[in-house]
Amino acid sequence: MTEIKDYTQGKITWCAGCGDFSILNAVKRAFVELNIQPENLAFTSGIGCSSKISYWTKAYGFSGLHGRGLQLALGAKLANRNLTVFSAAGDGDLLGEGVNHLIHTARKNIDVTLILHNNQVYGLTTGQKSPTSEKGFITISTPKGVVEDPLNPLLLALTSGSTFIARCFAGDLNHITKIIAEGIKHKGFSFIEILQPCVTYNYLNTYDYWKERCYDLQQNKYDFTNKEEAFKKMHEYGKKMPVGIFYKINKPSYEELFKQTKIPSYKHNIDNINIDKLFEEFR
Ligand SMILES: Cc1ncc(C[n+]2csc(CCOP(=O)(O)OP(=O)(O)O)c2C)c(N)n1
Ligand code: SF4
Ligand SMILES: [Mg+2]
């Protein structure tokens, strides 16, 4: 069995009290629960406070360009289908700079688990509005308040084709751990939004704010295989906000359907391939 320390590395520099701490804890706890060996795990991300989670998790990590963590995940899964592939992104990273990649990765239903650290602000670049910032939210880039409606990440994941869609709140460590473990076990694209307080730049969506609003969907009778039901629930945003599994169905994953290559690319013999000529072009 693995232990938390097997996935632990680096000196964490998030602000004290940041919701990212409990997300990192939950991620590692889920890996322990599923006994995933670090050498069988690929963890990708883009750029942002949230994306640093892959630096601080011992695994095959790759932090790429802003908004491109999911493309790296897709490549890793196609190269080696035996890997557990996990990806993390911020709201700016995933829904601003990299939003097209979310749509196509979800549509393909590739077996990758994605967590969205939704703090509704650009944290790393010191507090500009993001695609999920609430209307009226005052930031350094919107001194008179955000004027447009926020993007709803769950609805985007649903209409793009995700086969597992859930939401949790960073203040509930046990719930996030459980949902992440469920997401990894699901064969297909798993999309998990985590409501993550940014204690430095988001004065509006605080721990208390979410604690007052969140209720567990799974406490009541709810059929997560019903797309219309999920569509309705995802519109609930206000005084009460559902968390839990909104949608889950079984459907063949991209790599199951993609039969062109019988041998995964990491096993291809590359001894006779000479890439010197290619490099010459960039000299
Ligand atoms: C193409 C590109 N545009 C802008 C930036 C600058 N940049 C770095 S992180 C970031 C925002 C990150 O916000 P988010 O994804 O919400 O992550 P958070 O820091 O809030 O966790 C921006 C705009 C960049 N690195 N690359
Ligand atoms: S700026 Fe916000 S998101 Fe970034 S580490 Fe600090 S509290 Fe967390
Ligand atoms: Mg953010």
Coordinates of C-alpha atoms and ligand atoms in Angstrom, one line a residue:
M1 CA 0.0 0.0 0.0
T2 CA 1.2 3.5 -0.7
E3 CA 1.3 6.3 1.9
I4 CA 0.8 10.1 1.8
K5 CA 4.6 10.6 2.0
D6 CA 5.1 8.6 -1.2
Y7 CA 3.5 11.5 -3.1
T8 CA 5.1 14.3 -1.1
Q9 CA 7.8 16.6 -2.4
G10 CA 8.9 20.3 -2.5
K11 CA 8.4 23.4 -0.4
I12 CA 4.8 24.7 -0.7
T13 CA 4.5 28.4 -1.2
W14 CA 0.7 28.9 -1.3
C15 CA -0.6 31.7 1.0
A16 CA -1.6 30.4 4.5
G17 CA -5.3 29.5 4.5
C18 CA -5.5 28.9 0.7
G19 CA -8.1 26.3 -0.3
D20 CA -5.4 24.7 -2.5
F21 CA -3.9 23.0 0.6
S22 CA -6.9 20.8 1.2
I23 CA -7.2 20.0 -2.5
L24 CA -3.6 18.8 -2.4
N25 CA -4.3 16.7 0.7
A26 CA -7.4 15.2 -0.9
V27 CA -5.6 14.3 -4.1
K28 CA -2.9 12.4 -2.2
R29 CA -5.5 10.7 0.0
A30 CA -7.4 9.5 -3.1
F31 CA -4.1 8.2 -4.6
V32 CA -3.4 6.3 -1.3
E33 CA -7.0 5.0 -1.2
L34 CA -6.6 3.6 -4.8
N35 CA -3.0 2.5 -4.1
I36 CA -1.7 4.2 -7.3
Q37 CA 2.1 3.8 -7.4
P38 CA 3.8 7.2 -8.2
E39 CA 5.6 5.6 -11.1
N40 CA 2.2 4.7 -12.7
L41 CA 0.9 8.2 -12.3
A42 CA 1.1 11.2 -14.7
F43 CA 0.1 14.6 -13.3
T44 CA -0.2 17.5 -15.7
S45 CA -1.1 21.1 -15.2
G46 CA -0.8 24.6 -16.9
I47 CA 0.1 27.9 -15.1
G48 CA -1.4 29.4 -11.9
C49 CA -1.2 29.0 -8.1
S50 CA -3.4 25.9 -8.6
S51 CA -1.2 24.4 -11.3
K52 CA 1.7 24.2 -8.9
I53 CA -0.1 21.3 -7.3
S54 CA 1.7 19.0 -9.8
Y55 CA 5.1 20.3 -8.6
W56 CA 4.3 19.3 -5.1
T57 CA 3.1 15.8 -5.9
K58 CA 5.6 13.1 -6.5
A59 CA 4.7 11.4 -9.8
Y60 CA 5.5 12.0 -13.5
G61 CA 4.7 15.7 -13.5
F62 CA 4.5 18.1 -16.3
S63 CA 3.5 21.7 -16.0
G64 CA 3.1 23.2 -19.5
L65 CA 1.9 26.4 -21.0
H66 CA -1.0 28.4 -19.6
G67 CA -4.2 26.5 -20.4
R68 CA -2.5 23.5 -21.9
G69 CA -2.4 20.9 -19.1
L70 CA -5.2 18.9 -20.6
Q71 CA -3.4 18.5 -23.9
L72 CA -0.4 17.1 -22.1
A73 CA -2.7 14.7 -20.3
L74 CA -4.3 13.5 -23.5
G75 CA -0.8 12.9 -25.0
A76 CA 0.3 11.0 -21.9
K77 CA -2.7 8.7 -21.9
L78 CA -2.4 7.9 -25.6
A79 CA 1.3 7.2 -25.3
N80 CA 0.8 4.9 -22.3
R81 CA -2.7 3.7 -21.6
N82 CA -1.6 1.9 -18.4
L83 CA -0.9 5.2 -16.7
T84 CA -3.4 6.9 -14.3
V85 CA -3.5 10.4 -15.9
F86 CA -4.6 13.3 -13.7
S87 CA -4.7 17.0 -14.5
A88 CA -5.3 20.2 -12.5
A89 CA -6.2 23.7 -13.7
G90 CA -7.3 27.0 -12.4
D91 CA -10.5 28.8 -13.6
G92 CA -8.4 31.2 -15.8
D93 CA -6.2 28.4 -17.0
L94 CA -9.0 26.1 -18.0
L95 CA -11.9 28.4 -18.9
G96 CA -10.0 31.4 -20.3
E97 CA -6.7 30.6 -22.0
G98 CA -7.4 26.8 -22.5
V99 CA -11.1 26.6 -22.9
N100 CA -11.0 25.0 -26.3
H101 CA -9.0 22.1 -24.9
L102 CA -11.6 21.4 -22.3
I103 CA -14.3 21.1 -25.0
H104 CA -12.4 18.6 -27.1
T105 CA -11.0 16.5 -24.3
A106 CA -14.5 16.1 -22.9
R107 CA -15.9 15.4 -26.3
K108 CA -13.4 12.6 -26.8
N109 CA -14.1 11.1 -23.4
I110 CA -10.5 10.2 -22.9
D111 CA -9.8 8.4 -19.6
V112 CA -8.3 11.4 -17.7
T113 CA -9.4 13.0 -14.4
L114 CA -9.4 16.8 -14.3
I115 CA -9.8 19.0 -11.2
L116 CA -10.7 22.6 -11.6
H117 CA -9.6 24.8 -8.7
N118 CA -12.3 27.4 -9.1
N119 CA -11.3 30.4 -7.0
Q120 CA -13.1 32.8 -9.3
V121 CA -10.1 35.0 -9.8
Y122 CA -6.6 35.1 -11.4
G123 CA -4.6 34.3 -8.2
L124 CA -1.0 34.0 -9.4
T125 CA -1.1 37.3 -11.3
T126 CA -2.4 39.2 -8.2
G127 CA -6.2 39.3 -8.5
Q128 CA -7.7 40.1 -11.9
K129 CA -11.2 38.9 -12.8
S130 CA -11.5 35.4 -14.3
P131 CA -14.2 33.8 -16.5
T132 CA -16.0 32.6 -13.4
S133 CA -15.9 35.8 -11.4
E134 CA -19.3 36.9 -10.1
K135 CA -21.1 39.9 -11.5
G136 CA -20.2 43.0 -9.5
F137 CA -16.9 41.6 -8.2
I138 CA -14.4 44.4 -7.8
T139 CA -10.8 43.5 -8.9
I140 CA -7.8 45.4 -10.0
S141 CA -8.8 44.8 -13.6
T142 CA -12.5 45.7 -12.9
P143 CA -12.5 48.6 -10.5
K144 CA -16.2 49.3 -11.1
G145 CA -17.1 45.6 -10.8
V146 CA -17.5 42.7 -13.3
V147 CA -20.3 43.5 -15.7
E148 CA -20.9 40.2 -17.5
D149 CA -22.4 36.9 -16.2
P150 CA -19.9 34.2 -15.1
L151 CA -19.3 31.0 -17.2
N152 CA -20.9 27.9 -15.7
P153 CA -18.1 25.2 -15.8
L154 CA -20.4 22.3 -15.1
L155 CA -22.8 23.1 -18.0
L156 CA -19.8 23.5 -20.3
A157 CA -18.5 20.1 -19.3
L158 CA -22.0 18.5 -19.7
T159 CA -22.6 20.0 -23.2
S160 CA -19.1 19.1 -24.3
G161 CA -19.6 15.4 -23.5
S162 CA -18.0 14.7 -20.1
T163 CA -19.2 11.3 -18.7
F164 CA -18.5 12.1 -15.0
I165 CA -19.2 15.6 -13.6
A166 CA -19.0 16.6 -10.0
R167 CA -18.5 19.6 -7.7
C168 CA -17.1 19.8 -4.2
F169 CA -16.0 22.5 -1.8
A170 CA -12.4 22.9 -0.6
G171 CA -13.6 23.2 3.0
D172 CA -14.8 19.5 3.0
L173 CA -11.7 17.3 2.8
N174 CA -13.5 14.0 3.1
H175 CA -15.9 14.8 0.4
I176 CA -13.3 16.0 -2.1
T177 CA -11.2 12.8 -1.4
K178 CA -14.2 10.6 -2.1
I179 CA -15.2 12.4 -5.3
I180 CA -11.7 12.4 -6.6
A181 CA -11.4 8.7 -6.0
E182 CA -14.7 8.2 -7.8
G183 CA -13.5 10.3 -10.7
I184 CA -10.3 8.3 -11.1
K185 CA -12.2 5.0 -11.0
H186 CA -14.5 6.2 -13.8
K187 CA -13.4 5.1 -17.2
G188 CA -13.7 8.2 -19.4
F189 CA -13.3 11.9 -18.9
S190 CA -14.0 13.0 -15.3
F191 CA -14.6 16.7 -14.6
I192 CA -14.5 17.8 -11.0
E193 CA -15.0 21.5 -10.1
I194 CA -13.7 22.4 -6.6
L195 CA -14.9 25.6 -5.0
Q196 CA -11.6 27.0 -3.7
P197 CA -11.4 30.1 -1.6
C198 CA -8.5 32.4 -2.5
V199 CA -7.9 34.1 0.8
T200 CA -5.7 36.8 -0.6
Y201 CA -7.6 38.1 -3.7
N202 CA -11.2 36.9 -3.4
Y203 CA -13.0 38.7 -0.5
L204 CA -16.4 37.5 -1.8
N205 CA -16.4 33.7 -2.2
T206 CA -14.9 32.8 1.2
Y207 CA -15.1 29.6 3.3
D208 CA -18.2 31.0 5.1
Y209 CA -19.8 32.0 1.8
W210 CA -19.6 28.4 0.5
K211 CA -20.3 26.7 3.8
E212 CA -23.7 28.5 4.0
R213 CA -24.7 27.6 0.5
C214 CA -23.4 24.1 -0.3
Y215 CA -25.7 21.1 0.1
D216 CA -24.9 17.5 -0.9
L217 CA -26.8 16.3 -3.9
Q218 CA -26.4 12.6 -2.8
Q219 CA -28.3 13.3 0.4
N220 CA -31.5 13.4 -1.6
K221 CA -33.1 11.2 -4.2
Y222 CA -31.2 12.1 -7.4
D223 CA -30.6 10.1 -10.6
F224 CA -27.1 11.2 -11.9
T225 CA -27.6 9.2 -15.1
N226 CA -30.4 11.6 -16.2
K227 CA -29.0 14.3 -18.4
E228 CA -32.0 16.6 -18.2
E229 CA -32.0 16.4 -14.4
A230 CA -28.3 17.2 -14.3
F231 CA -28.8 20.2 -16.7
K232 CA -31.5 21.5 -14.3
K233 CA -29.4 21.0 -11.1
M234 CA -26.3 22.7 -12.7
H235 CA -28.4 25.9 -13.1
E236 CA -28.9 26.1 -9.3
Y237 CA -26.5 28.8 -8.4
G238 CA -27.4 31.3 -5.6
K239 CA -28.5 30.9 -2.0
K240 CA -28.2 27.1 -2.3
M241 CA -25.6 25.3 -4.4
P242 CA -25.5 21.5 -4.9
V243 CA -22.2 19.6 -4.5
G244 CA -21.6 15.9 -5.3
I245 CA -22.0 13.9 -8.5
F246 CA -24.2 15.6 -11.0
Y247 CA -23.8 13.2 -13.9
K248 CA -22.2 9.8 -14.5
I249 CA -22.7 7.5 -17.5
N250 CA -20.8 4.7 -19.1
K251 CA -19.5 5.2 -22.6
P252 CA -16.5 3.8 -24.4
S253 CA -13.4 6.0 -23.9
Y254 CA -11.4 7.5 -26.7
E255 CA -8.5 5.2 -26.2
E256 CA -10.8 2.1 -26.4
L257 CA -12.1 3.4 -29.7
F258 CA -8.8 4.5 -31.1
K259 CA -7.5 1.2 -32.4
Q260 CA -4.9 2.4 -35.0
T261 CA -2.0 1.6 -32.7
K262 CA -1.9 -1.8 -31.2
I263 CA 1.4 -1.1 -29.4
P264 CA 1.4 2.0 -27.2
S265 CA 3.9 4.6 -28.4
Y266 CA 6.1 4.3 -25.3
K267 CA 6.9 0.7 -26.4
H268 CA 7.8 1.6 -30.0
N269 CA 11.3 0.9 -31.0
I270 CA 13.0 4.3 -31.7
D271 CA 16.6 3.0 -32.0
N272 CA 16.6 3.6 -35.8
I273 CA 14.9 7.0 -35.8
N274 CA 17.3 9.9 -36.4
I275 CA 16.0 13.3 -35.5
D276 CA 19.1 15.2 -36.2
K277 CA 17.7 16.5 -39.5
L278 CA 14.6 17.8 -37.8
F279 CA 16.7 19.7 -35.2
E280 CA 18.8 21.1 -38.0
E281 CA 15.8 23.2 -39.1
F282 CA 15.7 25.0 -35.7
R283 CA 19.5 25.8 -35.6
Ligands
LIG1 C1 -0.6 32.9 -22.6 C2 -0.5 33.4 -21.2 N1 -1.2 34.5 -20.8 C3 -1.2 35.0 -19.6 C4 -0.2 34.5 -18.7 C5 -0.1 35.1 -17.3 N2 -0.8 34.3 -16.3 C6 -0.1 33.4 -15.6 S1 -1.1 32.6 -14.4 C7 -2.4 33.6 -14.9 C8 -3.8 33.4 -14.2 C9 -3.9 32.2 -13.4 O1 -5.3 32.2 -13.0 P1 -6.0 30.8 -12.7 O2 -5.8 29.9 -13.9 O3 -7.4 31.1 -12.3 O4 -5.1 30.1 -11.5 P2 -5.0 30.6 -10.0 O5 -3.7 31.3 -9.9 O6 -6.1 31.4 -9.7 O7 -4.9 29.3 -9.3 C10 -2.1 34.4 -16.0 C11 -3.1 35.3 -16.6 C12 0.6 33.4 -19.1 N3 1.5 32.8 -18.3 N4 0.5 32.9 -20.4
SF4_2 S1 -3.1 34.0 -4.2 FE1 -5.0 33.0 -3.7 S2 -5.0 31.1 -4.9 FE2 -2.9 31.9 -4.9 S3 -1.9 30.9 -3.2 FE3 -2.6 32.8 -2.4 S4 -4.7 32.3 -1.6 FE4 -4.1 30.6 -2.9
MG3 MG -8.1 31.1 -10.4

